[in-house]
XYZ file of C-alpha atoms in Angstrom:
700
model
C -42.804 28.997 53.448
C -45.887 27.832 51.579
C -46.301 28.451 47.860
C -47.867 26.917 44.820
C -45.611 24.913 42.455
C -44.741 27.016 39.355
C -45.495 25.762 35.862
C -42.584 25.717 33.424
C -42.730 27.627 30.226
C -42.107 25.384 27.202
C -38.996 26.238 25.139
C -40.477 25.340 21.761
C -43.269 27.858 22.029
C -40.914 30.578 23.249
C -38.757 30.226 20.101
C -41.761 30.708 17.821
C -43.005 33.948 19.474
C -41.997 37.367 18.320
C -40.839 40.005 20.726
C -43.793 42.302 20.136
C -46.402 39.648 20.874
C -44.654 38.621 24.110
C -44.689 42.147 25.517
C -48.319 42.641 24.468
C -49.508 39.484 26.199
C -47.631 40.231 29.421
C -49.080 43.751 29.566
C -52.610 42.340 29.312
C -51.924 39.949 32.181
C -50.811 42.773 34.452
C -53.937 44.787 33.594
C -56.083 41.995 34.959
C -57.894 41.093 31.733
C -56.716 37.470 31.927
C -58.382 34.797 34.020
C -55.316 34.324 36.247
C -55.125 35.666 39.780
C -53.831 39.100 40.544
C -50.624 37.790 42.118
C -49.916 35.266 39.349
C -47.292 35.834 36.645
C -48.126 34.096 33.364
C -46.604 33.944 29.882
C -48.210 34.548 26.479
C -50.002 31.169 26.458
C -51.406 31.643 29.930
C -48.979 29.234 31.568
C -48.329 30.079 35.189
C -44.757 31.130 35.963
C -44.991 32.312 39.608
C -47.978 31.958 41.895
C -48.788 33.778 45.140
C -46.549 33.037 48.087
C -46.487 33.886 51.753
C -43.705 35.767 53.487
C -42.322 34.581 56.780
C -40.222 36.675 59.097
C -36.778 35.219 59.734
C -34.887 35.007 62.970
C -33.403 38.492 62.453
C -36.767 39.975 61.643
C -35.917 40.297 57.933
C -38.321 39.296 55.222
C -37.260 36.119 53.354
C -37.244 36.221 49.554
C -39.098 33.623 47.438
C -37.261 30.472 46.322
C -35.460 30.749 42.981
C -36.390 28.229 40.289
C -33.144 26.724 38.807
C -34.399 26.870 35.202
C -34.707 30.665 35.371
C -31.735 31.248 37.660
C -29.234 29.767 35.206
C -29.926 32.174 32.335
C -28.257 35.499 31.553
C -31.263 37.708 32.304
C -29.287 39.670 34.873
C -27.034 41.127 32.174
C -27.133 44.904 32.109
C -28.426 45.763 28.630
C -31.114 47.940 27.150
C -31.969 45.479 24.379
C -34.289 42.813 25.809
C -34.811 40.611 22.741
C -33.190 37.626 24.484
C -31.990 34.772 22.269
C -33.687 36.078 19.122
C -31.127 36.018 16.219
C -29.853 39.470 15.290
C -30.133 38.573 11.577
C -33.889 39.072 11.868
C -33.320 42.812 12.433
C -30.816 43.231 9.596
C -33.336 44.873 7.232
C -35.266 46.815 9.915
C -34.584 50.291 11.221
C -34.254 49.098 14.826
C -32.209 46.440 16.588
C -34.672 45.390 19.337
C -36.857 46.586 22.193
C -36.159 48.044 25.594
C -37.752 46.946 28.876
C -40.854 49.038 28.159
C -41.409 47.419 24.750
C -40.274 50.427 22.726
C -38.105 50.084 19.643
C -34.412 50.766 19.972
C -33.250 52.531 16.787
C -30.027 51.493 15.171
C -27.069 53.740 16.016
C -25.600 55.909 13.308
C -22.962 54.160 11.261
C -24.128 50.694 12.299
C -23.999 49.450 8.704
C -20.423 50.386 7.838
C -18.337 48.718 5.224
C -14.723 47.643 5.653
C -13.348 50.962 4.337
C -15.396 53.031 6.795
C -14.352 50.837 9.673
C -10.689 51.217 8.671
C -10.975 55.046 8.519
C -12.709 55.152 11.894
C -10.016 52.967 13.407
C -7.333 55.357 12.129
C -9.094 58.347 13.717
C -9.975 56.654 16.991
C -6.930 56.139 19.286
C -8.889 53.554 21.318
C -9.771 51.386 18.339
C -7.226 48.736 19.357
C -9.011 48.196 22.664
C -12.612 48.502 21.393
C -14.991 45.541 21.028
C -18.246 45.603 19.071
C -21.338 44.849 21.168
C -23.604 43.271 18.568
C -26.643 43.401 20.866
C -26.364 47.171 21.321
C -24.680 47.912 18.003
C -21.998 50.044 19.654
C -18.269 49.770 20.346
C -17.304 49.195 23.965
C -13.881 50.387 25.117
C -12.178 47.842 27.351
C -10.735 49.084 30.616
C -7.279 48.350 31.924
C -8.758 45.718 34.234
C -10.445 43.968 31.307
C -7.221 43.981 29.301
C -5.325 42.558 32.239
C -7.844 39.707 32.560
C -7.563 38.936 28.825
C -3.760 38.858 28.997
C -3.854 36.522 31.985
C -6.273 34.172 30.201
C -4.078 34.110 27.077
C -1.068 33.274 29.266
C -3.051 30.380 30.809
C -3.106 32.083 34.213
C -5.861 32.649 36.747
C -7.977 35.652 35.598
C -8.166 37.186 39.085
C -4.708 38.394 40.055
C -5.709 38.691 43.734
C -6.658 35.015 43.955
C -4.110 32.843 45.758
C -4.374 29.152 44.755
C -1.856 28.167 47.420
C -3.707 29.270 50.516
C -3.229 27.116 53.639
C -5.550 24.133 53.955
C -8.472 24.474 56.328
C -8.798 21.385 58.525
C -12.553 20.884 58.430
C -12.227 17.344 59.803
C -9.750 16.084 62.360
C -7.069 13.728 61.128
C -6.852 12.015 64.530
C -9.039 9.070 65.533
C -11.315 10.008 68.455
C -11.896 7.486 71.291
C -15.332 8.794 72.214
C -18.390 8.315 69.928
C -19.788 11.272 68.068
C -23.151 10.784 69.700
C -23.859 9.534 73.240
C -27.595 9.006 72.649
C -28.968 5.636 73.830
C -29.804 2.938 71.282
C -33.388 3.185 70.001
C -35.916 0.570 71.100
C -36.633 -0.592 67.544
C -33.204 -2.198 67.309
C -34.110 -4.715 70.025
C -37.603 -5.649 68.784
C -37.920 -8.266 65.962
C -39.217 -6.923 62.679
C -42.759 -7.995 61.855
C -42.084 -7.754 58.119
C -39.106 -10.114 58.300
C -41.116 -12.484 60.492
C -43.887 -12.647 57.900
C -41.356 -13.475 55.135
C -39.773 -16.233 57.223
C -43.159 -17.823 58.035
C -44.027 -17.785 54.332
C -40.821 -19.726 53.497
C -41.406 -22.187 56.368
C -44.990 -22.838 55.248
C -43.737 -23.552 51.665
C -41.116 -26.021 52.959
C -43.670 -27.864 55.129
C -46.113 -28.298 52.253
C -43.347 -29.391 49.848
C -43.552 -26.363 47.598
C -39.927 -25.471 48.239
C -36.920 -27.693 48.952
C -33.853 -27.033 51.011
C -30.310 -26.944 49.648
C -29.471 -30.345 51.120
C -32.537 -31.951 49.472
C -31.616 -30.486 46.085
C -28.029 -31.792 46.424
C -29.257 -35.313 47.272
C -31.604 -35.393 44.274
C -28.786 -34.288 41.960
C -26.497 -37.057 43.250
C -29.209 -39.703 42.835
C -29.801 -38.636 39.221
C -26.154 -39.327 38.248
C -24.990 -42.961 37.821
C -22.227 -44.067 40.162
C -20.187 -45.788 37.413
C -19.962 -44.857 33.709
C -17.600 -45.451 30.776
C -15.442 -42.382 30.237
C -14.412 -43.687 26.770
C -17.947 -44.389 25.581
C -18.024 -41.383 23.206
C -14.438 -41.591 22.026
C -13.175 -42.861 18.665
C -13.064 -46.684 18.774
C -10.250 -46.736 16.173
C -8.083 -44.301 18.106
C -4.773 -45.707 19.307
C -2.532 -44.720 22.123
C -0.128 -42.209 20.571
C 3.064 -41.585 22.458
C 4.291 -38.203 21.185
C 7.588 -38.118 23.091
C 10.551 -38.582 20.793
C 14.003 -38.889 22.355
C 16.746 -36.611 21.091
C 19.103 -38.169 18.526
C 22.300 -39.444 19.995
C 25.663 -38.081 19.021
C 27.748 -40.178 16.680
C 30.437 -42.324 18.268
C 34.086 -41.259 17.842
C 36.130 -42.919 15.104
C 39.845 -43.400 14.503
C 40.357 -39.773 13.445
C 39.468 -38.565 16.951
C 42.044 -40.799 18.631
C 45.115 -39.256 20.296
C 47.231 -41.726 18.317
C 45.414 -42.164 14.983
C 46.743 -44.378 12.186
C 49.053 -42.758 9.663
C 46.492 -42.891 6.863
C 44.171 -40.593 8.891
C 46.798 -37.864 9.375
C 46.404 -35.237 6.562
C 49.282 -33.836 4.579
C 50.119 -30.142 4.398
C 48.239 -29.749 1.122
C 45.131 -31.370 2.610
C 45.378 -29.069 5.646
C 45.514 -26.005 3.377
C 42.497 -27.240 1.425
C 40.623 -27.836 4.703
C 41.362 -24.292 5.875
C 40.259 -22.818 2.545
C 36.784 -24.374 2.872
C 33.931 -22.640 4.676
C 33.151 -23.966 8.167
C 29.833 -25.361 6.901
C 31.522 -27.285 4.050
C 34.286 -28.957 6.062
C 33.896 -32.735 6.548
C 34.968 -32.452 10.228
C 35.622 -29.626 12.671
C 39.174 -30.633 13.562
C 42.439 -31.814 12.049
C 43.635 -35.237 13.313
C 46.938 -35.028 15.214
C 49.286 -37.693 16.542
C 50.418 -37.548 20.209
C 53.095 -39.815 21.814
C 50.997 -40.433 24.936
C 47.701 -39.397 26.536
C 49.387 -36.897 28.864
C 50.519 -34.848 25.847
C 46.941 -34.246 24.656
C 45.974 -30.612 25.269
C 42.537 -29.163 25.988
C 40.107 -29.110 23.092
C 39.660 -25.431 22.167
C 36.224 -25.910 20.553
C 34.714 -27.902 23.438
C 32.471 -25.084 24.725
C 31.361 -24.126 21.195
C 30.381 -27.705 20.340
C 28.473 -28.112 23.610
C 26.626 -24.865 22.875
C 25.751 -26.002 19.319
C 24.495 -29.289 20.737
C 22.198 -27.423 23.150
C 20.889 -25.291 20.293
C 20.120 -28.420 18.270
C 18.153 -29.905 21.158
C 16.326 -26.670 21.894
C 15.615 -25.209 18.475
C 15.162 -28.298 16.292
C 11.609 -29.618 16.735
C 10.945 -33.325 16.802
C 7.540 -34.629 15.856
C 5.907 -37.649 14.265
C 4.794 -37.179 10.685
C 2.341 -39.650 9.291
C 3.398 -41.001 5.950
C 0.795 -40.499 3.242
C 0.522 -43.220 0.638
C 0.151 -41.246 -2.574
C 1.164 -42.290 -6.039
C 3.939 -39.862 -7.122
C 2.684 -39.867 -10.691
C -0.682 -38.505 -9.532
C 1.071 -35.359 -8.254
C 2.425 -34.510 -11.708
C -0.025 -32.267 -13.584
C -1.600 -33.743 -16.662
C -0.040 -31.877 -19.577
C -0.964 -32.348 -23.224
C 1.487 -34.107 -25.467
C 3.855 -32.034 -27.584
C 2.334 -33.342 -30.805
C -0.978 -31.745 -29.853
C 0.770 -28.395 -29.341
C 2.315 -28.154 -32.800
C 3.389 -26.094 -34.675
C 6.522 -24.859 -32.887
C 10.247 -24.625 -33.824
C 12.020 -27.967 -33.880
C 15.261 -27.634 -35.905
C 17.833 -25.195 -37.264
C 16.938 -23.937 -40.731
C 18.984 -20.867 -41.785
C 22.241 -19.284 -40.594
C 22.944 -15.607 -41.371
C 26.687 -14.873 -41.560
C 28.492 -11.617 -42.211
C 28.977 -9.644 -39.003
C 32.561 -9.352 -37.766
C 31.776 -8.662 -34.087
C 29.143 -9.574 -31.559
C 25.524 -9.074 -32.655
C 23.572 -7.182 -29.976
C 20.105 -6.786 -31.521
C 17.905 -7.621 -34.488
C 14.291 -7.198 -35.606
C 11.874 -8.700 -38.145
C 9.700 -6.529 -40.362
C 5.871 -6.894 -40.042
C 5.630 -8.800 -43.348
C 8.183 -11.405 -42.239
C 10.308 -11.095 -45.384
C 13.226 -9.072 -44.014
C 15.487 -9.225 -40.996
C 17.621 -6.310 -39.738
C 20.524 -6.727 -37.273
C 22.886 -4.410 -35.378
C 26.384 -5.315 -34.227
C 29.429 -4.076 -32.342
C 31.197 -3.744 -35.714
C 29.180 -0.477 -36.140
C 27.088 -1.883 -38.986
C 23.373 -2.462 -39.540
C 22.494 -5.112 -42.108
C 19.249 -6.196 -43.762
C 18.814 -9.891 -44.584
C 16.315 -11.831 -46.625
C 14.698 -14.273 -44.208
C 14.164 -17.271 -46.525
C 17.565 -17.251 -48.272
C 19.899 -15.672 -45.692
C 21.158 -13.178 -48.301
C 22.309 -9.751 -47.143
C 20.608 -7.056 -49.243
C 21.667 -3.790 -47.581
C 24.144 -2.426 -45.045
C 24.845 0.879 -43.215
C 28.047 1.891 -41.465
C 28.027 4.053 -38.306
C 30.740 5.576 -36.137
C 29.768 3.809 -32.888
C 28.432 0.328 -31.977
C 24.727 -0.196 -32.528
C 22.744 -0.443 -29.274
C 19.291 -1.342 -30.591
C 17.358 -1.605 -33.847
C 13.584 -1.964 -34.312
C 11.360 -2.256 -37.363
C 8.112 -0.264 -37.461
C 5.238 -2.737 -36.742
C 2.865 -0.953 -39.165
C 3.076 -2.654 -42.579
C 1.941 0.567 -44.320
C 5.332 2.144 -43.605
C 8.909 0.965 -43.937
C 10.860 2.630 -41.132
C 13.852 1.485 -39.127
C 14.743 2.994 -35.723
C 18.457 2.581 -35.029
C 20.000 3.581 -31.674
C 23.716 4.451 -31.853
C 25.228 5.979 -28.689
C 23.405 9.338 -28.171
C 21.562 9.345 -31.522
C 18.499 7.630 -32.949
C 18.301 7.346 -36.742
C 14.981 6.906 -38.568
C 15.817 5.150 -41.831
C 13.833 4.073 -44.869
C 15.629 0.821 -45.860
C 14.078 0.812 -49.350
C 13.478 -2.943 -49.431
C 9.672 -2.819 -49.479
C 7.425 -2.151 -52.443
C 7.571 1.110 -54.329
C 4.192 2.273 -52.987
C 5.221 1.702 -49.342
C 8.518 3.559 -49.849
C 6.714 6.530 -51.414
C 4.217 6.730 -48.523
C 7.076 6.557 -46.032
C 9.039 9.352 -47.738
C 5.902 11.494 -47.922
C 5.374 11.175 -44.152
C 8.917 12.374 -43.455
C 8.654 15.179 -46.020
C 5.548 16.640 -44.321
C 7.049 16.906 -40.826
C 9.649 19.556 -41.703
C 7.052 22.203 -42.520
C 5.601 22.097 -39.016
C 6.913 24.051 -36.065
C 6.475 22.148 -32.833
C 8.451 22.650 -29.598
C 10.429 19.576 -28.619
C 12.969 18.802 -25.908
C 14.969 16.617 -28.329
C 16.645 17.931 -31.465
C 15.052 16.573 -34.663
C 17.713 17.057 -37.311
C 17.392 16.699 -41.047
C 20.214 14.555 -42.466
C 22.565 15.713 -45.144
C 22.039 14.993 -48.836
C 24.555 12.142 -48.763
C 22.873 10.557 -45.743
C 19.421 11.014 -47.311
C 20.618 9.107 -50.367
C 21.480 6.190 -48.051
C 17.939 6.215 -46.625
C 18.385 8.416 -43.534
C 15.337 10.575 -42.912
C 15.535 11.929 -39.319
C 18.263 12.108 -36.658
C 17.288 12.562 -32.990
C 20.070 13.731 -30.685
C 19.965 12.894 -26.941
C 22.100 14.028 -24.017
C 22.724 10.470 -22.764
C 23.296 7.031 -24.237
C 20.164 5.411 -25.745
C 19.827 1.689 -24.986
C 16.296 0.736 -26.067
C 13.848 1.704 -28.821
C 10.208 0.482 -28.730
C 7.468 1.148 -31.309
C 3.764 1.665 -30.685
C 1.471 -0.709 -32.587
C 0.162 2.108 -34.840
C 3.654 3.063 -35.977
C 3.388 6.824 -35.338
C 4.800 6.744 -31.801
C 7.986 5.217 -30.469
C 9.717 5.359 -27.091
C 13.392 5.492 -26.138
C 15.189 4.688 -22.876
C 18.248 6.575 -21.589
C 18.948 4.971 -18.172
C 21.456 7.660 -17.121
C 19.141 10.605 -17.914
C 17.292 10.574 -14.555
C 13.794 12.055 -14.910
C 14.172 12.185 -18.716
C 15.073 8.495 -18.944
C 11.851 7.673 -20.823
C 10.879 9.727 -23.885
C 7.900 9.309 -26.218
C 8.217 10.624 -29.790
C 5.534 11.266 -32.426
C 6.703 11.299 -36.038
C 3.697 13.032 -37.631
C 4.023 16.083 -35.312
C 7.812 15.939 -34.880
C 7.306 16.122 -31.148
C 9.024 14.594 -28.103
C 7.584 14.338 -24.593
C 8.964 13.192 -21.236
C 5.990 11.688 -19.366
C 7.795 11.465 -16.007
C 9.332 14.258 -13.951
C 11.490 11.903 -11.912
C 12.575 8.300 -12.110
C 11.834 5.740 -9.388
C 14.893 3.704 -10.273
C 17.211 2.768 -13.101
C 14.874 2.186 -16.058
C 15.663 -1.032 -17.953
C 12.871 -1.560 -20.490
C 9.583 -0.008 -21.633
C 6.680 -1.499 -23.584
C 3.408 -0.171 -24.992
C 0.163 -2.006 -24.247
C -1.104 -3.641 -27.480
C -4.697 -2.383 -27.036
C -4.855 0.313 -24.328
C -3.013 3.625 -23.807
C -0.799 2.071 -21.126
C 2.962 2.191 -20.763
C 4.927 -0.532 -18.942
C 8.121 0.768 -17.293
C 10.541 -1.826 -15.879
C 13.152 -0.719 -13.348
C 15.658 -3.006 -11.663
C 13.143 -4.707 -9.348
C 9.646 -3.441 -10.155
C 7.336 -2.890 -13.097
C 5.007 0.111 -13.084
C 2.045 0.412 -15.444
C 0.900 3.966 -16.269
C -2.196 5.242 -18.034
C -0.884 7.867 -20.471
C -4.264 9.577 -20.879
C -5.147 9.819 -17.173
C -1.449 10.261 -16.272
C -1.784 7.963 -13.319
C -0.191 4.778 -11.952
C -2.637 1.873 -12.272
C -0.512 -1.239 -11.522
C 2.739 -2.098 -9.793
C 4.107 -5.604 -10.362
C 6.503 -7.252 -7.895
C 8.529 -9.956 -9.686
C 10.766 -10.637 -6.688
C 13.979 -10.706 -8.751
C 17.242 -8.844 -8.236
C 17.648 -7.286 -11.703
C 15.172 -7.270 -14.598
C 16.794 -7.805 -17.990
C 13.857 -8.037 -20.436
C 10.101 -7.584 -20.684
C 7.360 -8.360 -23.189
C 3.559 -7.978 -23.166
C 1.152 -10.632 -24.440
C -0.793 -9.639 -27.591
C -4.022 -9.667 -25.569
C -2.457 -7.318 -22.995
C -3.366 -9.118 -19.748
C -0.139 -11.083 -19.295
C 3.458 -9.919 -18.962
C 6.684 -11.919 -19.363
C 9.759 -10.908 -17.344
C 13.353 -12.144 -17.651
C 16.047 -11.427 -15.056
C 19.790 -11.694 -14.661
C 19.305 -14.103 -11.720
C 18.087 -16.907 -14.074
C 14.331 -16.442 -13.475
C 11.553 -16.184 -16.028
C 8.339 -14.761 -14.503
C 4.851 -14.894 -16.006
C 2.406 -12.286 -14.666
C -1.368 -12.523 -14.921
C -2.465 -8.925 -14.245
C -6.075 -9.970 -13.584
C -4.903 -12.424 -10.920
C -2.258 -10.743 -8.778
C 0.626 -8.285 -8.678
C 3.000 -11.197 -8.012
C 4.128 -13.791 -10.586
C 1.668 -16.474 -11.593
C 4.569 -18.782 -12.533
C 8.322 -18.506 -12.024
C 10.352 -20.710 -14.381
C 14.000 -21.639 -13.722
C 15.184 -23.566 -16.773
C 18.343 -21.555 -17.438
C 21.682 -21.888 -15.671
C 22.870 -18.331 -16.397
C 21.426 -14.859 -16.793
C 18.416 -14.490 -19.080
C 19.047 -11.963 -21.838
C 15.645 -11.713 -23.510
C 12.090 -13.098 -23.381
C 9.435 -12.637 -26.041
C 5.887 -13.627 -27.072
C 4.726 -14.736 -30.502
C 2.331 -12.210 -32.023
C -0.265 -14.733 -33.287
C 0.550 -18.198 -31.892
C 0.500 -19.390 -28.222
C 4.298 -19.498 -27.984
C 6.955 -17.674 -25.978
C 10.727 -18.069 -25.750
C 13.690 -17.075 -23.607
C 17.440 -16.986 -24.247
C 20.296 -17.027 -21.776
C 24.051 -16.658 -21.362
C 24.288 -20.439 -20.989
C 23.886 -20.659 -24.787
C 20.374 -22.153 -24.751
C 17.158 -21.013 -26.377
C 13.995 -22.401 -24.712
C 10.605 -22.454 -26.435
C 7.362 -22.798 -24.407
C 3.685 -23.206 -25.133
C 1.694 -20.453 -23.389
C -2.054 -20.597 -23.946
C -4.146 -17.719 -22.548
C -7.876 -18.480 -22.286
C -10.702 -15.993 -22.647
C -12.475 -17.415 -19.593
C -11.407 -15.873 -16.292
C -12.037 -19.200 -14.526
C -9.147 -20.910 -16.329
C -5.516 -20.054 -15.687
C -2.932 -19.841 -18.475
C -1.412 -23.151 -19.595
C 2.412 -23.213 -19.713
C 4.196 -26.254 -21.228
C 7.944 -26.522 -22.065
C 8.361 -27.577 -25.699
C 11.963 -27.373 -26.932
C 15.405 -26.376 -25.709
C 18.011 -25.504 -28.369
C 21.748 -25.369 -27.767
C 21.759 -22.348 -30.026
C 25.183 -20.724 -29.617
C 28.512 -21.073 -27.899
C 29.417 -19.244 -24.698
C 32.213 -16.707 -25.376
C 33.420 -14.360 -22.609
C 30.501 -15.496 -20.393
C 28.007 -14.359 -23.056
C 25.710 -16.739 -24.885
C 22.477 -15.902 -26.736
C 21.973 -12.122 -26.532
C 18.598 -11.761 -28.247
C 15.686 -13.821 -29.552
C 12.542 -12.930 -31.467
C 9.664 -14.749 -33.191
C 8.609 -14.454 -36.804
C 5.411 -12.311 -36.978
C 3.416 -15.021 -38.798
C 5.249 -18.355 -38.921
C 6.223 -20.548 -35.897
C 9.871 -19.586 -36.350
C 12.284 -18.111 -33.823
C 15.509 -16.156 -34.450
C 18.563 -15.900 -32.188
C 21.980 -14.243 -32.286
C 25.299 -15.278 -30.789
C 28.611 -16.974 -31.485
C 29.130 -20.180 -33.475
C 32.545 -21.674 -34.301
C 34.253 -18.351 -33.697
C 31.881 -16.391 -35.953
C 29.023 -14.142 -34.882
C 25.846 -15.240 -36.647
C 22.074 -15.207 -36.567
C 20.085 -18.416 -36.656
C 16.559 -19.294 -37.684
C 14.859 -22.270 -35.994
C 11.743 -23.515 -37.771
């Protein structure tokens, strides 16, 4: 069948045409006004779609149809629909009064009720019993009711079954090809003549290669191999490029030999090698790793009386493990001066001033002193003890100036760091007392009393009860009493003096509380606790809160209410925590004798871990103005260090041990329970036992 090749209609131009223009152009072509032939079918741009073709009668005398072009056979033009807009978006007809055009190019008006709202559709669905099986045909704008056959097909598709229920996927296989090997060829035609005649094309290629070899333009494989062998020297020095100073290194190291038996391993050892019953009991009490030998020497009358060694197989197995698992290698000894490995530290004279000797002893408490604090001016010292008393001392003279008696032992006491106020926070069991000690100037005491007098006129919801003390307690200096549900162990002040935080480890999510005096308000910043809270500290410059649990330290931003840092000290139980005055370094003490220095700009792991104490560390603290820090332990020692923090980020902090004081005696496995620096002077205070009395000491 002869025909002219059709020209494809471009898709880009078809998308830009409107329906009306397409029908108009096609109607002109059929009227013969275009330049195309009468039998041609063209589009709006005059591109030829189908040309004239000839019909040929088939074998059965039927007329053959023209060949189908794949591009137009794969579309959905055979769909039975009155709307012939094709792939034109229906949104274009949203504001028109018709929804498209029929095959004759006439407008198809929108059906009544095409633009229904949700309420109308709901009412129609209630009136129409076939609404559950109706589907909206957007192209026609009408609802089509699905037949039972259509519903059955949909159910089968949802059940992941074959849509056609009459289709059998397990029909018997049709053997289109035989599975048996035939002995006769498929074709008995004779071999063609061209298979026995040499190819002229291959002959021309071969003559071209032969001509190149004769004239020397191309060389054979044997000639190339000979030239390559001639280019290489027959003899050469394989060590010419090696290191002339290299020596023959024999890396094999024989296994160490077992030690020879001595008199103790004899079947008849001398009497002095036979242990007594007490020595045997001591040998059995030791761990297997600590025993000097793995057997007890025994005396036998003759060799025939010696029994089998019960640990023979175990010792042979341990010997094999030593040979297999213990590596043996040669290590070159490096000649280095040991003194060059020690870091160059400045002399202690250059690091003065720092505490060097005992200056003042404060006596008066009858039981163990648990806590103390120094006021921001440095003139007064307050201490709390297990004898249920809180006492105020004069720092320079050691004279006790004031005392309060409570019903329970004092857990913690802290002086307000703001010098404009004179406030003591005293933690006693489940209560926290805010006290005006009355030892400052008259102006400071009046300002302090005025602050407490103004808070009672305000109504502010609080989770903690703020109680006003009685008249007798007010005369003693008590101003506010905060009652908690659990035991309070720690009180920490904010640098401004208006906020302070308390720790109740057994309170769960309410373990940490933040209180504001001016508003008489208490807040619990955490809904749940990530561990047993030990200590908390405020950042000296930023609105950050450091929370120390047993093994981790979390740093929270109180304004953003988000976790910003998590420090990993690598200790078993944190006992104390303090923040450097600049805020970028943190000091951690632990009950497993470790003192960790953190540089928060460097890493979340300790920059230095110091192990100068032999027992649990009770407290660690920074000096507020000088580059000093100290730690105290249950071994009775108080260690003072130089800790310089530089402004440059290129230089790490300098840590130098300065002085170790044998501050107090160890009584009931408890030594120095607390230490703290003077706010201005290079002095350090400590509390503990001394000659049977419980005292405070000042080292200056």
